[in-house]
Structure formats: structure tokens, C-alpha cells
Coordinates of C-alpha atoms in Angstrom, one line a residue:
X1082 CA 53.5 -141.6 64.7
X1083 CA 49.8 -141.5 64.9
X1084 CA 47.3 -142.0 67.6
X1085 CA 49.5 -141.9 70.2
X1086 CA 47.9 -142.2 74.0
X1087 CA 49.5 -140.9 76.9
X1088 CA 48.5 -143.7 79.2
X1089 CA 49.9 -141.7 82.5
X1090 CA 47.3 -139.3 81.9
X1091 CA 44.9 -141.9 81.1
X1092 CA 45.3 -143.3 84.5
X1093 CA 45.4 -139.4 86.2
X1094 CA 48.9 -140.3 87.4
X1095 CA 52.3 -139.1 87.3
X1096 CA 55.2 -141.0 85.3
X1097 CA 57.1 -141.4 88.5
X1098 CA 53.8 -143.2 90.2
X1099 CA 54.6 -146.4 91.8
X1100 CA 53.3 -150.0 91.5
X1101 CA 50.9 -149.9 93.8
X1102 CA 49.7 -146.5 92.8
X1103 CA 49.2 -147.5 89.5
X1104 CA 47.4 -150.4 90.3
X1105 CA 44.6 -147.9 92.2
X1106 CA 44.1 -145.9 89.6
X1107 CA 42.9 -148.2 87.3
X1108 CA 41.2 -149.8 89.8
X1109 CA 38.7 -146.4 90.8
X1110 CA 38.5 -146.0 86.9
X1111 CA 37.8 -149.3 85.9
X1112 CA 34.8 -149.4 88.7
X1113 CA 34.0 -146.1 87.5
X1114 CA 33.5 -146.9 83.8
X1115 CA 32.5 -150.6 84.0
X1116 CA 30.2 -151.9 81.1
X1117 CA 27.8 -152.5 84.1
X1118 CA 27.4 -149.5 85.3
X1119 CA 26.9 -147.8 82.2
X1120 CA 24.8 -150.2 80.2
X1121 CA 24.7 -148.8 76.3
X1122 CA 26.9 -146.2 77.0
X1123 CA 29.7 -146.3 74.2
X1124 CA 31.8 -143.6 75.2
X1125 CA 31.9 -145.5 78.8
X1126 CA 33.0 -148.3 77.0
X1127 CA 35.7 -146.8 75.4
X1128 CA 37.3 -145.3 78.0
X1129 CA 36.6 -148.8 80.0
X1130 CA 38.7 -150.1 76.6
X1131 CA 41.8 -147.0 77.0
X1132 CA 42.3 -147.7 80.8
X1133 CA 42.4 -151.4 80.5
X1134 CA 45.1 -150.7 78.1
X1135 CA 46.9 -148.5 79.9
X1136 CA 47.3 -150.6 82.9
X1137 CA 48.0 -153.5 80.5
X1138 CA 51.4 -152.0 79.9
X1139 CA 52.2 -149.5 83.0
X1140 CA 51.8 -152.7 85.5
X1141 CA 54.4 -154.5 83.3
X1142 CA 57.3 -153.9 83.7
X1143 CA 58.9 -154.8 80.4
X1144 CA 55.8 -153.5 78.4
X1145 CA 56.3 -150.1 80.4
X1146 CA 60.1 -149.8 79.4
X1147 CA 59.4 -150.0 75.7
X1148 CA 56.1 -147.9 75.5
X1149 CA 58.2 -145.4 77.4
X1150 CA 61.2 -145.7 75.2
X1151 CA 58.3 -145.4 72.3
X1152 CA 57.6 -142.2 73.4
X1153 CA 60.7 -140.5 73.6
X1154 CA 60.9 -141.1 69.9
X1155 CA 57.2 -141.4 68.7
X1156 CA 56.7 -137.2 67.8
X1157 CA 60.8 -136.4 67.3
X1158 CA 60.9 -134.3 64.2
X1159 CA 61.8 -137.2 61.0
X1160 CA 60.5 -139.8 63.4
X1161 CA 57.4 -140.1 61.5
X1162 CA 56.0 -143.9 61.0
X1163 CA 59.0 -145.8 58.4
X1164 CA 60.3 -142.3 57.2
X1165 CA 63.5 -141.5 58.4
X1166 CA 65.3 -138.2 58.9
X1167 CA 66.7 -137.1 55.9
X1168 CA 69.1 -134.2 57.1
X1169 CA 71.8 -136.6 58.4
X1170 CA 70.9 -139.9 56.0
X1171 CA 71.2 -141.8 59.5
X1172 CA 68.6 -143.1 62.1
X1173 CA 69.0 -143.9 65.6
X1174 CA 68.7 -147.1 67.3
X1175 CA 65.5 -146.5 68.5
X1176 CA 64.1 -144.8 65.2
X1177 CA 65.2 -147.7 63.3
X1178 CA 63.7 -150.1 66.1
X1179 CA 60.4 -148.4 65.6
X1180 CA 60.3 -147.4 62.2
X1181 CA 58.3 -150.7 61.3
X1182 CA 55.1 -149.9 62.9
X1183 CA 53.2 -147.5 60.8
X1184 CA 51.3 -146.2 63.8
X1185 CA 50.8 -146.2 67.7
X1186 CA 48.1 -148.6 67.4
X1187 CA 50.6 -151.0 65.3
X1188 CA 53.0 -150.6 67.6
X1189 CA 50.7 -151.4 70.9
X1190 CA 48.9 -154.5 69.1
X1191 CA 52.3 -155.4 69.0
X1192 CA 53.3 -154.8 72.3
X1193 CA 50.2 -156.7 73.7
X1194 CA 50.0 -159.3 71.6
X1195 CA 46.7 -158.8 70.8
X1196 CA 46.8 -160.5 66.8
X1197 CA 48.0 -164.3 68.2
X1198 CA 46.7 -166.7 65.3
X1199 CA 43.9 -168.4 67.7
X1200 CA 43.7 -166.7 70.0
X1201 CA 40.0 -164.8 70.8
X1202 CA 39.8 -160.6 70.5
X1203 CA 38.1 -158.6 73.4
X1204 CA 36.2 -155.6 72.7
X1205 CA 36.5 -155.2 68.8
X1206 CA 34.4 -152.4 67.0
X1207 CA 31.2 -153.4 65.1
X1208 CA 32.1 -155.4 62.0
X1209 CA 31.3 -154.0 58.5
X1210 CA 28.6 -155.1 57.7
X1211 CA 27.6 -157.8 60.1
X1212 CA 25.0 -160.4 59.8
X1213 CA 23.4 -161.0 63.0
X1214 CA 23.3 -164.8 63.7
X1215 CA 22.6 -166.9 67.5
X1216 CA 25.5 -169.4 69.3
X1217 CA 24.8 -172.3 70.0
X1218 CA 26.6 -175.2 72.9
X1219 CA 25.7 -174.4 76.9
X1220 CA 23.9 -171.2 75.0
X1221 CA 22.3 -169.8 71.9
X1222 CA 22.4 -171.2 68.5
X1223 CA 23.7 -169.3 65.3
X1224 CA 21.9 -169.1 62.0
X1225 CA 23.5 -169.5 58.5
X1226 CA 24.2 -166.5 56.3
X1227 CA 20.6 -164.4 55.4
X1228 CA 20.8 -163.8 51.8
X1229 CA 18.7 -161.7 49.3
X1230 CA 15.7 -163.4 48.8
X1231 CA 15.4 -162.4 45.2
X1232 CA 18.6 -163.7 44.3
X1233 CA 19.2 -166.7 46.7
X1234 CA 17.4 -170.3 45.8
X1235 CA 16.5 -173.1 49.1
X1236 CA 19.8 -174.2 50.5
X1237 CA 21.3 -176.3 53.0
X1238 CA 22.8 -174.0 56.4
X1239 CA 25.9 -175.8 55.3
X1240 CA 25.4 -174.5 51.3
X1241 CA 24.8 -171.1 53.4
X1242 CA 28.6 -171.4 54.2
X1243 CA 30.4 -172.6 52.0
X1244 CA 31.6 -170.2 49.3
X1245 CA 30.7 -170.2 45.8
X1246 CA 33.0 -170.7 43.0
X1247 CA 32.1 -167.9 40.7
X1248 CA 31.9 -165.2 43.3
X1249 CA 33.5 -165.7 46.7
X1250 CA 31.5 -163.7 49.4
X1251 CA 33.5 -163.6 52.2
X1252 CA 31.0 -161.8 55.3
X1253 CA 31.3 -161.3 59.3
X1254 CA 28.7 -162.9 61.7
X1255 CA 27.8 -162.1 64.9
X1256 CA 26.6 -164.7 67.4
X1257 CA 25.3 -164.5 71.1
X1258 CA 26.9 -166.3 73.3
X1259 CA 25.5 -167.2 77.3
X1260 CA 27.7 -168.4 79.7
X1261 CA 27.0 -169.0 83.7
X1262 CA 28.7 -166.5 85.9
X1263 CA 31.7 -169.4 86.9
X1264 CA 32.7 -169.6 83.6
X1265 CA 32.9 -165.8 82.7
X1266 CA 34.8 -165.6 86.1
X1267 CA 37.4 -168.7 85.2
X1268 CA 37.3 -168.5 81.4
X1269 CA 39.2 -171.7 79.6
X1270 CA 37.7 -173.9 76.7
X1271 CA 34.5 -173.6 75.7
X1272 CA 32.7 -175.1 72.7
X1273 CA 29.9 -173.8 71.0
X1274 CA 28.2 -175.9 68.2
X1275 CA 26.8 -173.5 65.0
X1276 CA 24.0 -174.6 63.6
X1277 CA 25.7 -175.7 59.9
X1278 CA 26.9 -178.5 62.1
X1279 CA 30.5 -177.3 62.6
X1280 CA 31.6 -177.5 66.2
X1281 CA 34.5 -174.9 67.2
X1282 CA 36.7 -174.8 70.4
X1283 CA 37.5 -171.2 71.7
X1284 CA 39.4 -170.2 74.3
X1285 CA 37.6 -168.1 76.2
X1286 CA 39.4 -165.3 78.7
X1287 CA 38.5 -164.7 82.1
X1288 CA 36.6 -162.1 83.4
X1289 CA 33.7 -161.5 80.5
X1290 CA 30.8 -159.5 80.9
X1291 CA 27.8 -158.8 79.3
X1292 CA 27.7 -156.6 75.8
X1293 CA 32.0 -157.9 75.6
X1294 CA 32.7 -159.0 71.9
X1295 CA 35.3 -161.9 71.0
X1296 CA 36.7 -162.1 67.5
X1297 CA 37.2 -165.6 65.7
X1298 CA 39.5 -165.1 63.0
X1299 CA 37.9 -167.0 59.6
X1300 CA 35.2 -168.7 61.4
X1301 CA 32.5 -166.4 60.3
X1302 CA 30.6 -166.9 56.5
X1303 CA 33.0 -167.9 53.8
X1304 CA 36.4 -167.0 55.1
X1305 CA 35.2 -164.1 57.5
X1306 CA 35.1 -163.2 61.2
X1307 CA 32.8 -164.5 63.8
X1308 CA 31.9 -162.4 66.8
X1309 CA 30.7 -164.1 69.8
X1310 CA 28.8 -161.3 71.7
X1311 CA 29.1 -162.2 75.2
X1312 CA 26.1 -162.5 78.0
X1313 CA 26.5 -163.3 81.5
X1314 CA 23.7 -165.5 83.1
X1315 CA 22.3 -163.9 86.6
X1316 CA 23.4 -166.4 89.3
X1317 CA 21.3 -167.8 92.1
X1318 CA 23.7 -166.7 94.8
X1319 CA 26.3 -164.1 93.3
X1320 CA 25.3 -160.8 91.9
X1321 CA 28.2 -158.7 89.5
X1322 CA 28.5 -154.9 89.9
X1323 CA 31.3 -153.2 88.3
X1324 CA 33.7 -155.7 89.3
X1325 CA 32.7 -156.5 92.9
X1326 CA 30.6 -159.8 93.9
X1327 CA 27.9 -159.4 96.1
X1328 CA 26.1 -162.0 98.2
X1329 CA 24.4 -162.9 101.5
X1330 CA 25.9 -164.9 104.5
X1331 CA 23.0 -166.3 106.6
X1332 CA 24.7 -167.0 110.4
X1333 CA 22.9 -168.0 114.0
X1334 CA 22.3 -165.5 116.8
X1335 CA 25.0 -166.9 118.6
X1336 CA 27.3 -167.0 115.5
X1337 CA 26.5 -163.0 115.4
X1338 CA 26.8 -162.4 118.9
X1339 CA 30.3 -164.2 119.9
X1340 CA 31.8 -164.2 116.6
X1341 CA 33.1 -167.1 114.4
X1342 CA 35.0 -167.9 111.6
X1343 CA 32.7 -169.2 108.8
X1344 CA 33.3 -171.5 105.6
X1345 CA 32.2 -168.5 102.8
X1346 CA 31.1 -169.4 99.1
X1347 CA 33.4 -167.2 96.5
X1348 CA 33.4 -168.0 92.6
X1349 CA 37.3 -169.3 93.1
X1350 CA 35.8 -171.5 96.4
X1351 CA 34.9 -171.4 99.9
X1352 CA 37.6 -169.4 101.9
X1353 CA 37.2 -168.5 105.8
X1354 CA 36.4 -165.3 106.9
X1355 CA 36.1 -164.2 109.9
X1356 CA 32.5 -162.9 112.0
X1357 CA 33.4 -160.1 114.3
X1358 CA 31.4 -160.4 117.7
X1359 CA 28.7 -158.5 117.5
X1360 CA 27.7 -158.5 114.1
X1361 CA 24.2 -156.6 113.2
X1362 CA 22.1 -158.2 110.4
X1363 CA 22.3 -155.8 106.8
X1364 CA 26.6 -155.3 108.4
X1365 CA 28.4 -156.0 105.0
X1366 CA 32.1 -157.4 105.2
X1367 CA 34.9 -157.3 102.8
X1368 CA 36.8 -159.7 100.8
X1369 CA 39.7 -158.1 99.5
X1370 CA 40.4 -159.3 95.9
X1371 CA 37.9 -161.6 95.7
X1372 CA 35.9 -160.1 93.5
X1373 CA 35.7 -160.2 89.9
X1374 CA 38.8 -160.4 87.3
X1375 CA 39.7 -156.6 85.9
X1376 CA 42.8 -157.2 84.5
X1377 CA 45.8 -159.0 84.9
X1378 CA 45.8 -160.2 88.4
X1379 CA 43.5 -157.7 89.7
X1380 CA 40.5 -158.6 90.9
X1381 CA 37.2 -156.2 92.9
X1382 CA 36.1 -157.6 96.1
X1383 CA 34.0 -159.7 97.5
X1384 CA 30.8 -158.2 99.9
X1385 CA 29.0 -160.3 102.1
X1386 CA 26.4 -158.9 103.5
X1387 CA 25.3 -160.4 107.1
X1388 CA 21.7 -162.0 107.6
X1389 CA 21.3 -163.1 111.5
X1390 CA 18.6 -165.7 110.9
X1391 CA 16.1 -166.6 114.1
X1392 CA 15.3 -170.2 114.0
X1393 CA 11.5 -171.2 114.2
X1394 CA 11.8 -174.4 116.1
X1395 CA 13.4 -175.2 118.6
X1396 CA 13.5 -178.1 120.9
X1397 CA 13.0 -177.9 124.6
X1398 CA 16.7 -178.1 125.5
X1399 CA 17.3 -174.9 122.8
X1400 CA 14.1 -173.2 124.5
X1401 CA 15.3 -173.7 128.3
X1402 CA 18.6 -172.3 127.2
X1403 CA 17.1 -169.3 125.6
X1404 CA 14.5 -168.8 128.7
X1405 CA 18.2 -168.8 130.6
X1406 CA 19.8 -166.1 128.8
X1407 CA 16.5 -163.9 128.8
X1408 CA 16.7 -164.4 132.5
X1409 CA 20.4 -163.1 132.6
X1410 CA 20.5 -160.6 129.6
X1411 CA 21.0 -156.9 130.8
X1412 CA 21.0 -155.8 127.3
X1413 CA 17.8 -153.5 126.0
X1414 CA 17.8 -152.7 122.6
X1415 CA 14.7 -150.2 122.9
X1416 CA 16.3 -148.2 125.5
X1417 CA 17.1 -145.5 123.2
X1418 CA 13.9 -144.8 121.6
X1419 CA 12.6 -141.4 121.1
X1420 CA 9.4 -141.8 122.2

């Protein structure tokens, strides 16, 4: 068997490692390689692609059982792809189980179910060759076909399309695709209207980010693929950083000194959190996994980063009250200075 990848050592763990072990791992890799924290950076990208399949099928339990019966057998002498060994004229029961996938990369598309008719395909190398079109729907829009001026006549975007009866050209397209930040957080159905006036309904997964690729099988020129390159729109509140969402929680003077337990915005929903007493302004807090998707239910965190906000106005009841706590304060924050 070819191309076979050692997905322990991948991960930099041991084959006795536990769930939750596991689980970390890919976690400080994933950060660690994230397409947004290494913009343009291909090798970064594929090792962001090997360690998201490698906790695809260690953190499954069924998936991990037959990758690691696979590899017991995968480099056994006459084990080799569909040829079997020919000393004995017999094959095992794993041999024969295996001996229909021509390599390791058959056998994990397989195992992942990564080839579903329908279904959209993450991270896919470059097409060959691949005519750069635009999306269209919430987004961009995507041109027809550009074709050789000196042999191509005026045509319809639809003409541009369709394929011709004498010589079927069948091409790959590539179309940019924008979607706000909730919707590359929750995924689901999306549609995006080309510019030939076909209308397509993809399902989009959750947890895209900007520079991913998605496959559509036949939807491109003639019978070919379409690519939908993926761009996350900057949101107003939310900011994305290698799988972590940051933002800024605004809270009273009081709120900061007492404590409290405040309503906080996430991409799933508000959730309460609590506001230890004593809070300082720039203090960031953590939501555990409620952060960004990074592969099958894991999620980064959430950081909220305190703001103690002084009011401008204030009536007189708000003023007397202040002028009362000045009066009893004992607390002096320049006490300490150096000079």
C-alpha cells in the first residue's frame, strides 16, 4: 500500500494515548497551523489538512479500529494494493478485506466518506486547468467560460455552458464565494445564483474559513467541477483567530467592582458568564468551547475581553451616590507609584 500516514505521529502522540489526550493534540496543532495564522502558507495548509485527518479517525472510535486494523496489514510482505501473496495461493481475512483499495488514500476516502454524491469537498488541490470565475447569491457572482478569442464567436453566458456537439469540452471553474461570519460558523444550505442563470443549492459545512475550497461535482463548464473558494466577511463584533473568537464586553463600575453574571453575545447565542469582583478593564475571560468549529465537535474558545465603561451623565441621585462612596472609599490606586 502506498501513501500510508502514521496519524499517531502526526498528532506527536503515542498509540496507547487516550481520548482526551488525543483531543489536545490536535487541538495545539490545529491552532498552531490554522489557515489564519499562516496566510499563503501552503505547507501550513497541508499539515492543517494531515492533522484534521488524523483526528477525523483517532477520535472515532470505529474509524480508529479499522485504520488500525489497516495498518497491521498495509506493508506485510504480498500485502501490496489487490495483489495477493502468492507463496501460499491464500489471503487473510484482512488482506482480502483490504485488497480492494489500490492505495492508502483509497482506502481513507473510503473510511471518511469523503466522495458522497452531493455532498461538498473541503480543501481540494488546484484543479487542472482552472478558469477563474466570481459567485454570485449573499456574495460574488461567477462569469461564464473565457474562451480563445480567435476561435470563439459572441455567445450567450448560457451558450458559454452548454457543451457543443462536435467537441465536448468539459473544464473546472473556480468561483469566490463570501459568506458572514454566522454562516461559516453554523454552515447549512446556501444558494448561490451563477451568472448563466442557473441557481444551485449547496450544503455548506460548518466551520469555513478564508482561502478553504469546496468541490461541486459537475457543476462547473460542460460536465466539470466547480470550486467555490471560500471568504469570511470581518464581523462588526467578533473577530476569528486560529479558531478562537474574540470580542469586547463593555460592563458598569459597579458591575466590575461587585461582580455579576452578564447575558454574553457568542456566534451559537447569548450564554451567562460570570464577572468576578474585581475585574480590571483590558482582564480577558474565557469561554471554554465556545469558539470556533475545528473538527468534529471541537470547538476554540471564546475571549472576552473586559471594558469598564465610566458613564458621562449622570443624574443628581447617581452623583450624590458617587460623592458618598468617595467620601467612604479607603482605596488609592496611586499609592504605589514610583515617583
Amino acid at each position: 500500500m502506498q501513501n500510508f500516514r502514521d496519524y499517531y505521529e502526526i498528532l506527536g502522540i503515542s498509540k496507547e494515548a487516550a481520548a482526551d489526550e488525543i483531543k489536545r493534540a490536535y487541538r495545539a496543532l490545529a491552532r498552531k497551523y490554522h489557515p489564519d495564522l499562516n496566510p499563503g502558507d501552503k505547507e501550513a495548509e497541508e499539515k492543517f489538512k494531515l492533522i484534521g485527518e488524523a483526528y477525523d479517525v483517532l477520535s472515532d472510535a470505529d474509524k480508529k479500529s479499522q485504520y488500525e486494523e489497516y495498518s497491521r496489514y498495509w506493508n506485510q510482505k504480498g500485502f501490496l494494493g489487490s495483489n495477493r501473496s502468492k507463496r501460499s495461493g491464500r489471503t487473510s481475512k484482512a488482506e482480502a478485506e483490504y485488497s480492494g483499495f489500490e492505495d492508502f488514500d483509497n482506502f481513507v476516502e473510503q473510511l471518511l466518506k469523503r466522495h458522497q454524491a452531493g455532498e461538498p469537498e473541503m480543501w481540494q488541490a488546484p484543479p487542472e486547468p482552472a478558469v477563474r470565475t466570481r459567485a454570485a447569491s449573499t456574495t460574488e457572482r461567477i462569469n461564464p467560460e473565457r474562451r480563445d478569442r480567435a476561435n470563439s464567436a459572441p455567445s450567450s453566458a448560457a451558450r458559454r455552458y452548454r457543451a457543443q456537439p462536435t467537441a465536448p469540452s468539459r473544464r473546472d471553474a473556480e468561483a469566490d464565494l463570501t459568506v458572514p461570519l454566522e454562516k461559516a460558523y453554523a454552515g447549512g444550505r446556501e444558494r448561490v445564483r451563477l451568472e448563466d442563470g442557473r441557481s444551485l443549492e449547496v450544503n455548506m459545512p460548518p466551520g469555513m474559513v478564508t482561502g478553504q475550497r469546496i468541490r461541486l461535482k459537475g457543476q462547473g463548464i460542460d460536465g466539470g467541477n466547480l470550486y467555490l473558494r471560500i471568504e469570511v466577511k470581518p464581523h462588526d463584533y467578533f473577530t476569528l483567530q486560529a479558531g478562537d473568537i474574540y470580542c469586547r464586553l463593555p460592563i458598569t463600575p459597579s458591575e466590575a467592582v461587585l461582580g455579576s453574571t452578564l447575558a454574553v453575545p457568542t456566534l451559537s447565542g447569548r450564554i451567562n458568564m460570570m464577572i468576578p469582583p474585581g475585574v480590571q478593564s483590558g482582564q480577558r475571560l474565557r469561554l471554554s468551547g465556545k469558539g470556533y468549529p475545528m473538527g468534529e465537535s471541537l470547538y476554540g474558545d471564546q475571549i472576552v475581553e473586559i471594558e469598564v465603561v465610566i458613564p458621562k451623565v449622570l443624574d443628581d441621585e447617581e452623583k450624590a451616590l458617587y460623592q458618598e462612596l468617595r467620601n467612604l472609599e479607603r482605596f488609592n490606586p496611586r499609592a504605589d507609584l514610583p515617583v
